[in-house]
Short mmCIF file of C-alpha atoms in Angstrom, two decimals:
data_model
loop_
_atom_site.label_atom_id
_atom_site.label_comp_id
_atom_site.label_asym_id
_atom_site.label_seq_id
_atom_site.Cartn_x
_atom_site.Cartn_y
_atom_site.Cartn_z
CA UNK A 265 111.92 128.59 104.25
CA UNK A 266 108.37 128.41 105.54
CA UNK A 267 105.37 126.11 105.43
CA UNK A 268 103.22 125.66 102.35
CA UNK A 269 99.87 127.49 102.66
CA UNK A 270 97.30 125.99 105.01
CA UNK A 271 94.11 127.10 106.70
CA UNK A 272 94.61 127.71 110.39
CA UNK A 273 92.05 126.81 113.04
CA UNK A 274 92.30 127.57 116.74
CA UNK A 275 89.37 125.90 118.51
CA UNK A 276 88.77 126.63 122.19
CA UNK A 277 87.25 123.28 123.20
CA UNK A 278 88.33 119.68 122.60
CA UNK A 279 84.88 119.01 121.10
CA UNK A 280 85.39 121.77 118.56
CA UNK A 281 88.79 120.32 117.64
CA UNK A 282 87.23 116.89 117.08
CA UNK A 283 84.51 118.45 114.86
CA UNK A 284 87.19 120.13 112.79
CA UNK A 285 89.11 116.86 112.50
CA UNK A 286 85.92 115.11 111.40
CA UNK A 287 85.11 117.83 108.88
CA UNK A 288 88.50 118.19 107.19
CA UNK A 289 90.27 115.35 105.49
CA UNK A 290 93.82 116.60 105.36
CA UNK A 291 94.31 118.16 108.79
CA UNK A 292 97.26 118.14 111.16
CA UNK A 293 96.98 118.75 114.89
CA UNK A 294 99.43 121.33 116.27
CA UNK A 295 100.31 120.84 119.94
CA UNK A 296 103.67 122.24 121.14
CA UNK A 297 104.97 122.35 117.58
CA UNK A 298 108.48 121.10 118.35
CA UNK A 299 108.19 118.28 115.80
CA UNK A 300 105.36 119.40 113.51
CA UNK A 301 106.72 122.92 112.95
CA UNK A 302 110.12 121.70 111.65
CA UNK A 303 108.26 119.27 109.37
CA UNK A 304 106.03 122.09 108.14
CA UNK A 305 109.01 124.43 107.67
CA UNK A 306 110.82 121.82 105.60
CA UNK A 307 107.60 120.90 103.80
CA UNK A 308 107.90 117.26 104.81
CA UNK A 309 104.22 117.61 105.62
CA UNK A 310 101.90 119.82 103.57
CA UNK A 311 98.48 119.72 105.23
CA UNK A 312 95.48 121.71 104.00
CA UNK A 313 94.43 122.45 107.58
CA UNK A 314 96.30 123.00 110.81
CA UNK A 315 94.30 122.64 114.01
CA UNK A 316 96.06 124.40 116.86
CA UNK A 317 95.27 123.06 120.35
CA UNK A 318 97.02 125.83 122.25
CA UNK A 319 93.88 127.80 123.08
CA UNK A 320 91.90 124.80 124.34
CA UNK A 321 91.08 124.92 128.02
CA UNK A 322 91.07 121.84 130.22
CA UNK A 323 93.48 119.52 128.41
CA UNK A 324 96.63 120.75 130.16
CA UNK A 325 97.66 120.20 133.75
CA UNK A 326 98.68 117.54 136.24
CA UNK A 327 96.34 116.11 138.88
CA UNK A 328 96.96 113.62 141.65
CA UNK A 329 94.35 110.91 141.08
CA UNK A 330 95.32 108.88 144.15
CA UNK A 331 96.65 105.67 142.59
CA UNK A 332 97.31 107.46 139.28
CA UNK A 333 98.71 110.73 138.01
CA UNK A 334 96.35 112.35 135.50
CA UNK A 335 98.19 114.39 132.89
CA UNK A 336 96.48 116.54 130.26
CA UNK A 337 97.76 116.00 126.71
CA UNK A 338 98.71 119.68 126.30
CA UNK A 339 100.85 119.72 129.46
CA UNK A 340 104.22 121.23 128.56
CA UNK A 341 107.34 119.17 129.20
CA UNK A 342 108.63 122.04 131.35
CA UNK A 343 105.56 121.79 133.58
CA UNK A 344 106.08 118.05 134.02
CA UNK A 345 109.63 118.80 135.22
CA UNK A 346 108.47 121.43 137.70
CA UNK A 347 105.50 119.52 139.11
CA UNK A 348 105.46 118.34 142.74
CA UNK A 349 103.08 115.40 142.20
CA UNK A 350 105.40 114.01 139.54
CA UNK A 351 108.52 114.75 141.59
CA UNK A 352 107.16 112.70 144.51
CA UNK A 353 105.12 109.99 142.77
CA UNK A 354 106.96 109.40 139.49
CA UNK A 355 110.34 111.19 139.74
CA UNK A 356 111.71 109.28 136.74
CA UNK A 357 109.51 111.40 134.47
CA UNK A 358 111.08 114.69 135.54
CA UNK A 359 114.56 113.16 135.42
CA UNK A 360 114.16 111.69 131.94
CA UNK A 361 112.85 114.99 130.59
CA UNK A 362 116.32 116.45 131.06
CA UNK A 363 117.18 114.36 128.01
CA UNK A 364 114.33 115.73 125.89
CA UNK A 365 115.65 118.39 123.52
CA UNK A 366 116.72 121.61 125.25
CA UNK A 367 115.06 123.85 127.81
CA UNK A 368 113.82 126.15 125.08
CA UNK A 369 112.03 123.31 123.27
CA UNK A 370 110.68 121.87 126.54
CA UNK A 371 109.02 125.23 127.19
CA UNK A 372 106.70 124.51 124.25
CA UNK A 373 106.80 120.73 123.75
CA UNK A 374 103.90 118.74 125.21
CA UNK A 375 103.46 115.17 126.43
CA UNK A 376 100.54 114.58 124.05
CA UNK A 377 102.52 115.86 121.08
CA UNK A 378 105.39 113.52 121.85
CA UNK A 379 103.10 110.50 122.28
CA UNK A 380 101.29 111.16 118.98
CA UNK A 381 104.49 111.90 117.06
CA UNK A 382 105.83 108.62 118.48
CA UNK A 383 109.47 109.00 117.52
CA UNK A 384 111.16 105.63 118.29
CA UNK A 385 113.88 107.40 120.29
CA UNK A 386 111.60 109.74 122.25
CA UNK A 387 111.76 109.55 126.04
CA UNK A 388 108.10 110.15 126.90
CA UNK A 389 106.73 107.16 124.92
CA UNK A 390 109.47 105.02 126.55
CA UNK A 391 108.24 106.16 129.99
CA UNK A 392 104.57 105.62 129.18
CA UNK A 393 105.45 102.08 128.07
CA UNK A 394 107.29 101.62 131.38
CA UNK A 395 104.21 102.62 133.37
CA UNK A 396 101.59 100.89 131.18
CA UNK A 397 99.94 104.29 130.96
CA UNK A 398 96.33 104.59 129.82
CA UNK A 399 95.62 107.11 127.05
CA UNK A 400 92.28 108.87 126.62
CA UNK A 401 91.19 109.79 123.12
CA UNK A 402 88.17 111.84 122.10
CA UNK A 403 86.43 111.14 118.81
CA UNK A 404 83.07 111.96 117.23
CA UNK A 405 81.40 109.11 119.15
CA UNK A 406 82.90 110.11 122.50
CA UNK A 407 85.94 109.13 124.52
CA UNK A 408 87.80 105.83 124.45
CA UNK A 409 90.80 104.50 126.28
CA UNK A 410 93.88 102.83 124.85
CA UNK A 411 96.53 101.14 127.00
CA UNK A 412 100.01 102.23 125.91
CA UNK A 413 100.89 98.64 124.93
CA UNK A 414 98.34 98.96 122.11
CA UNK A 415 99.29 102.51 121.14
CA UNK A 416 102.18 102.00 118.68
CA UNK A 417 101.01 100.17 115.55
CA UNK A 418 104.20 100.62 113.54
CA UNK A 419 107.07 103.06 113.05
CA UNK A 420 105.76 106.49 114.18
CA UNK A 421 102.18 105.30 113.76
CA UNK A 422 99.99 105.53 116.86
CA UNK A 423 96.61 103.86 117.17
CA UNK A 424 94.60 107.04 116.67
CA UNK A 425 91.90 107.69 114.09
CA UNK A 426 92.10 110.69 111.77
CA UNK A 427 89.13 112.22 113.61
CA UNK A 428 90.41 111.50 117.12
CA UNK A 429 92.26 113.69 119.59
CA UNK A 430 94.50 112.55 122.44
CA UNK A 431 93.30 114.47 125.49
CA UNK A 432 95.01 112.89 128.48
CA UNK A 433 97.25 110.24 129.95
CA UNK A 434 96.78 108.33 133.17
CA UNK A 435 100.02 107.15 134.78
CA UNK A 436 99.57 104.49 137.50
CA UNK A 437 101.46 105.15 140.69
CA UNK A 438 103.82 102.44 141.92
CA UNK A 439 103.17 101.75 145.61
CA UNK A 440 105.79 100.63 148.08
CA UNK A 441 109.51 100.98 148.15
CA UNK A 442 110.16 101.75 144.51
CA UNK A 443 113.36 102.98 142.91
CA UNK A 444 113.88 104.20 139.37
CA UNK A 445 116.69 104.47 136.85
CA UNK A 446 116.84 106.28 133.54
CA UNK A 447 119.92 106.09 131.35
CA UNK A 448 120.44 107.17 127.79
CA UNK A 449 123.17 107.19 125.20
CA UNK A 450 123.02 109.82 122.45
CA UNK A 451 125.62 111.33 120.14
CA UNK A 452 125.16 114.75 121.75
CA UNK A 453 123.18 115.81 124.80
CA UNK A 454 119.64 116.71 123.71
CA UNK A 455 119.97 114.70 120.54
CA UNK A 456 117.86 111.63 119.80
CA UNK A 457 118.69 108.60 121.94
CA UNK A 458 120.53 105.77 120.25
CA UNK A 459 119.21 103.68 123.12
CA UNK A 460 117.44 104.80 126.31
CA UNK A 461 116.44 102.53 129.18
CA UNK A 462 113.94 103.26 131.94
CA UNK A 463 113.52 100.90 134.88
CA UNK A 464 111.37 100.66 138.00
CA UNK A 465 111.98 98.22 140.85
CA UNK A 466 109.94 97.66 143.97
CA UNK A 467 111.93 96.00 146.74
CA UNK A 468 110.45 94.45 149.86
CA UNK A 469 112.32 92.40 152.48
CA UNK A 470 115.42 92.13 150.31
CA UNK A 471 113.51 90.77 147.32
CA UNK A 472 112.25 92.40 144.14
CA UNK A 473 108.46 92.31 144.20
CA UNK A 474 107.77 94.22 141.01
CA UNK A 475 109.89 95.24 138.01
CA UNK A 476 109.47 97.09 134.74
CA UNK A 477 112.07 97.75 132.06
CA UNK A 478 111.34 99.85 128.98
CA UNK A 479 113.77 100.35 126.11
CA UNK A 480 113.53 103.28 123.71
CA UNK A 481 115.45 103.96 120.51
CA UNK A 482 116.34 100.32 119.94
CA UNK A 483 113.33 99.24 117.90
CA UNK A 484 110.67 101.16 115.93
CA UNK A 485 108.75 101.79 119.15
CA UNK A 486 109.51 101.36 122.87
CA UNK A 487 109.72 97.76 124.01
CA UNK A 488 109.20 96.18 127.40
CA UNK A 489 111.57 93.51 128.58
CA UNK A 490 108.77 91.34 129.97
CA UNK A 491 110.77 88.11 130.30
CA UNK A 492 113.52 89.80 132.26
CA UNK A 493 110.93 91.61 134.39
CA UNK A 494 109.30 88.30 135.33
CA UNK A 495 112.69 86.75 136.11
CA UNK A 496 113.59 89.64 138.42
CA UNK A 497 110.50 89.24 140.59
CA UNK A 498 111.47 87.19 143.64
CA UNK A 499 115.19 87.71 143.08
CA UNK A 500 117.48 89.73 145.30
CA UNK A 501 118.31 93.14 143.77
CA UNK A 502 121.96 92.36 143.10
CA UNK A 503 124.50 92.51 140.28
CA UNK A 504 123.91 88.89 139.23
CA UNK A 505 120.19 89.46 138.73
CA UNK A 506 120.83 92.63 136.75
CA UNK A 507 123.41 90.90 134.58
CA UNK A 508 120.88 88.22 133.71
CA UNK A 509 118.37 90.93 132.72
CA UNK A 510 121.07 92.58 130.60
CA UNK A 511 121.71 89.28 128.82
CA UNK A 512 118.02 89.15 127.98
CA UNK A 513 118.24 92.66 126.47
CA UNK A 514 121.00 91.46 124.16
CA UNK A 515 118.43 89.38 122.30
CA UNK A 516 115.92 92.14 121.53
CA UNK A 517 114.90 93.19 118.06
CA UNK A 518 116.82 96.36 117.09
CA UNK A 519 117.00 98.81 114.18
CA UNK A 520 119.98 99.63 112.00
CA UNK A 521 120.55 103.08 110.54
CA UNK A 522 123.24 105.05 108.74
CA UNK A 523 125.20 105.61 111.97
CA UNK A 524 124.48 102.72 114.28
CA UNK A 525 124.19 99.01 113.57
CA UNK A 526 121.60 96.72 115.05
CA UNK A 527 124.27 94.73 116.91
CA UNK A 528 125.63 97.88 118.52
CA UNK A 529 122.14 98.80 119.72
CA UNK A 530 121.77 95.36 121.29
CA UNK A 531 125.08 95.68 123.15
CA UNK A 532 124.16 99.18 124.25
CA UNK A 533 120.73 98.03 125.42
CA UNK A 534 122.33 95.32 127.54
CA UNK A 535 124.77 97.74 129.17
CA UNK A 536 122.10 100.37 129.81
CA UNK A 537 119.61 97.86 131.24
CA UNK A 538 122.21 96.84 133.82
CA UNK A 539 122.92 100.48 134.70
CA UNK A 540 119.25 101.47 134.91
CA UNK A 541 118.49 98.52 137.20
CA UNK A 542 121.46 99.29 139.46
CA UNK A 543 120.35 102.91 139.72
CA UNK A 544 116.79 101.81 140.53
CA UNK A 545 118.01 99.35 143.16
CA UNK A 546 120.23 101.87 144.89
CA UNK A 547 117.31 104.30 145.20
CA UNK A 548 115.04 101.53 146.52
CA UNK A 549 117.72 100.47 149.03
CA UNK A 550 118.15 104.05 150.25
CA UNK A 551 114.44 104.23 150.98
CA UNK A 552 114.53 101.22 153.34
CA UNK B 1437 93.70 133.24 98.92
CA UNK B 1438 96.11 133.61 101.77
CA UNK B 1439 94.82 132.71 105.22
CA UNK B 1440 95.48 135.79 107.37
CA UNK B 1441 94.73 136.95 110.92
CA UNK B 1442 95.00 140.25 112.75
CA UNK B 1443 97.14 139.93 115.85
CA UNK B 1444 97.91 142.18 118.79
CA UNK B 1445 100.87 141.51 121.03
CA UNK B 1446 103.39 143.24 123.26
CA UNK B 1447 106.96 143.32 121.97
CA UNK B 1448 109.70 144.67 124.25
CA UNK B 1449 107.07 146.47 126.33
CA UNK B 1450 105.34 148.12 123.39
CA UNK B 1451 101.93 147.18 122.08
CA UNK B 1452 102.15 146.11 118.43
CA UNK B 1453 99.60 144.96 115.89
CA UNK B 1454 99.90 143.26 112.55
CA UNK B 1455 98.13 141.26 109.89
CA UNK B 1456 99.90 137.97 109.39
CA UNK B 1457 99.60 135.09 107.05
CA UNK B 1458 98.88 132.21 109.44
CA UNK B 1459 101.81 130.14 108.18
CA UNK B 1460 104.30 132.91 109.10
CA UNK B 1461 106.63 132.02 111.96
CA UNK B 1462 106.93 134.36 114.91
CA UNK B 1463 110.58 134.93 113.95
CA UNK B 1464 109.74 135.98 110.41
CA UNK B 1465 106.99 138.28 111.70
CA UNK B 1466 109.38 139.97 114.13
CA UNK B 1467 111.95 140.52 111.39
CA UNK B 1468 109.80 141.33 108.37
CA UNK B 1469 106.60 142.57 110.00
CA UNK B 1470 108.07 144.60 112.83
CA UNK B 1471 111.58 145.26 111.45
CA UNK B 1472 113.14 143.79 114.58
CA UNK B 1473 116.05 142.17 112.80
CA UNK B 1474 117.97 141.37 115.99
CA UNK B 1475 116.33 137.94 116.05
CA UNK B 1476 118.29 135.74 113.66
CA UNK B 1477 116.76 132.92 111.66
CA UNK B 1478 119.28 130.10 111.26
CA UNK B 1479 118.23 126.51 110.70
CA UNK B 1480 114.47 127.17 110.95
CA UNK B 1481 113.84 123.76 112.43
CA UNK B 1482 114.63 124.30 116.08
CA UNK B 1483 118.19 123.04 116.23
CA UNK B 1484 120.50 126.08 116.10
CA UNK B 1485 118.85 128.30 118.72
CA UNK B 1486 119.68 131.60 116.99
CA UNK B 1487 116.01 132.64 116.77
CA UNK B 1488 115.29 132.17 120.49
CA UNK B 1489 113.04 134.88 121.99
CA UNK B 1490 111.18 135.14 125.28
CA UNK B 1491 107.43 134.50 125.20
CA UNK B 1492 105.85 135.55 128.50
CA UNK B 1493 109.36 135.36 129.94
CA UNK B 1494 110.15 131.80 128.77
CA UNK B 1495 112.78 131.11 126.10
CA UNK B 1496 111.30 129.54 122.97
CA UNK B 1497 112.29 129.00 119.35
CA UNK B 1498 110.60 131.70 117.28
CA UNK B 1499 110.96 129.51 114.17
CA UNK B 1500 108.80 126.81 115.80
CA UNK B 1501 105.96 129.10 116.78
CA UNK B 1502 103.50 130.73 114.42
CA UNK B 1503 103.13 134.49 114.63
CA UNK B 1504 99.38 133.99 115.04
CA UNK B 1505 100.08 132.00 118.24
CA UNK B 1506 101.73 135.04 119.80
CA UNK B 1507 98.42 136.94 119.76
CA UNK B 1508 97.86 138.41 123.23
CA UNK B 1509 101.30 137.40 124.50
CA UNK B 1510 104.35 139.30 125.63
CA UNK B 1511 107.50 138.90 123.55
CA UNK B 1512 111.02 139.99 124.44
CA UNK B 1513 113.64 139.99 121.69
CA UNK B 1514 117.34 140.77 121.97
CA UNK B 1515 116.43 144.42 121.28
CA UNK B 1516 114.50 144.44 124.55
CA UNK B 1517 117.29 143.23 126.83
CA UNK B 1518 119.10 146.56 127.35
CA UNK B 1519 117.73 149.46 129.41
CA UNK B 1520 115.60 152.07 127.64
CA UNK B 1521 118.56 154.48 127.60
CA UNK B 1522 120.73 151.89 125.88
CA UNK B 1523 122.63 150.74 128.98
CA UNK B 1524 123.54 147.11 128.39
CA UNK B 1525 122.22 144.42 130.73
CA UNK B 1526 124.76 142.69 133.00
CA UNK B 1527 124.76 139.72 130.64
CA UNK B 1528 125.33 141.84 127.54
CA UNK B 1529 128.09 143.75 129.31
CA UNK B 1530 129.74 140.44 130.24
CA UNK B 1531 129.54 139.19 126.63
CA UNK B 1532 131.41 142.35 125.60
CA UNK B 1533 134.01 141.95 128.33
CA UNK B 1534 134.67 138.23 127.76
CA UNK B 1535 134.52 138.22 123.95
CA UNK B 1536 131.37 136.09 124.08
CA UNK B 1537 130.83 136.64 120.37
CA UNK B 1538 132.70 136.93 117.14
CA UNK B 1539 130.44 136.99 114.08
CA UNK B 1540 127.37 137.63 116.24
CA UNK B 1541 124.94 135.36 114.47
CA UNK B 1542 124.19 133.16 117.48
CA UNK B 1543 124.35 136.07 119.95
CA UNK B 1544 120.64 137.05 120.08
CA UNK B 1545 119.71 133.44 120.85
CA UNK B 1546 122.52 133.10 123.39
CA UNK B 1547 121.49 136.31 125.18
CA UNK B 1548 117.76 135.56 125.30
CA UNK B 1549 118.35 131.93 126.36
CA UNK B 1550 120.85 132.87 129.06
CA UNK B 1551 118.67 135.77 130.31
CA UNK B 1552 115.86 133.29 131.00
CA UNK B 1553 118.28 130.69 132.38
CA UNK B 1554 120.04 133.08 134.80
CA UNK B 1555 116.72 134.40 136.09
CA UNK B 1556 115.87 130.88 137.28
CA UNK B 1557 119.42 129.78 138.08
CA UNK B 1558 121.18 132.73 139.71
CA UNK B 1559 124.17 130.67 140.84
CA UNK B 1560 124.91 128.13 138.08
CA UNK B 1561 127.97 125.92 137.75
CA UNK B 1562 129.97 125.92 134.51
CA UNK B 1563 128.34 122.59 133.68
CA UNK B 1564 124.86 124.08 134.18
CA UNK B 1565 125.70 126.93 131.80
CA UNK B 1566 127.06 124.55 129.18
CA UNK B 1567 123.91 122.47 129.43
CA UNK B 1568 121.72 125.58 129.16
CA UNK B 1569 123.35 126.61 125.88
CA UNK B 1570 123.57 123.07 124.51
CA UNK B 1571 120.71 124.00 122.20
CA UNK B 1572 122.47 127.12 120.88
CA UNK B 1573 125.10 126.57 118.22
CA UNK B 1574 128.10 128.91 117.94
CA UNK B 1575 130.71 128.23 115.26
CA UNK B 1576 133.16 131.02 116.19
CA UNK B 1577 133.95 131.17 119.87
CA UNK B 1578 134.30 127.55 120.96
CA UNK B 1579 131.84 128.59 123.67
CA UNK B 1580 134.53 129.44 126.25
CA UNK B 1581 133.93 133.19 126.11
CA UNK B 1582 130.19 132.68 126.26
CA UNK B 1583 130.44 130.43 129.32
CA UNK B 1584 132.81 132.88 131.05
CA UNK B 1585 130.42 135.73 130.26
CA UNK B 1586 127.40 133.88 131.66
CA UNK B 1587 129.22 132.97 134.88
CA UNK B 1588 130.51 136.51 135.30
CA UNK B 1589 127.06 138.00 134.61
CA UNK B 1590 125.53 135.66 137.19
CA UNK B 1591 128.04 136.93 139.76
CA UNK B 1592 127.30 140.57 138.90
CA UNK B 1593 123.56 139.97 139.08
CA UNK B 1594 123.84 138.22 142.47
CA UNK B 1595 125.74 141.23 143.86
CA UNK B 1596 123.16 143.60 142.42
CA UNK B 1597 120.13 141.94 143.96
#
């Protein structure tokens, strides 16, 4: 088993990669290869051209941008887990990555690859939805920015042109006394999430001042529980408030597949929302 | 016409060269191009872990990397884990002692993965070891012998250093 023939390109600048994407019609971008390579090996995709980003300088790495964390698209998942800026400013990212595949796949897999592949159950898109991350794309007419809320257009279809390249992600830093919770239910550890929930809570003077809840795996792309988030603001971070948020999750739109029904996903989402919020609150309370 | 590239890499400490078709996986190149058949190709989509090798010291799936991407890098396969005189590494010795294999198909991936894991986690718990090999499928042993071997090897390596 191996891929159908293709022409391989290994540009050394992002500009060169964009030129190649503009020039060739049937081209696939190869980042860490942990999703594209299996699809090539099984001939689910049969591109004429493969454009490998691994030799490009300057689109990998993590930088503290003050009120944001700037992450290059080719940053490996392993490097996100080992990074001090992320560990202090957005520890949920490192924690959630424990659920992404296995350590051997995280050594190659990249954040940009995961965001462009946009698997409904993937953890990194769920986290970028949580943070309202800003994505930077480069195309023939220069760079443009896309907020994550506008990134998924449909099932595994990101808002990226055929001649565009995702180069970086900007993750806003949550000020104040913020706690986080990430919980996931999968059939086996490292397998795709049936449902994953990520939550952030900022608590000040015994009241929630800011909340975000992102649910992955339930629908065709990550969804934010905006109504429940709004209801949490001003409330005390207690079991009753989290139960109400969980009830809200029970009403979300969910997928059905060969193994798991839509109703089961809704029940799971409700349970996991409650757990993620409790975890977030206990971290926020510890910080006081 | 086939799209080919000349590559130069270090495999188990030796400099090697080859001409590869760009669609060839690193695993296939190691086996068919360099006759290093210790690396086993199983599922060829990143799930079974049998093909795991070390690239610049980090464990990766050789079925999910193109041979052309290994140009200029340092690869260690299961053949490179023992000493030059054939003395087994502490981990290999422990696999022998604890019956960490039966048919041996998963063994190269288990050994390379655990070599990298133990280097970074010299004192792992049983749970840590089980999580480390959660991406390596063994259908013979039930994993118990493999976990015992990894824990015993870690102990031996801690004493040695």
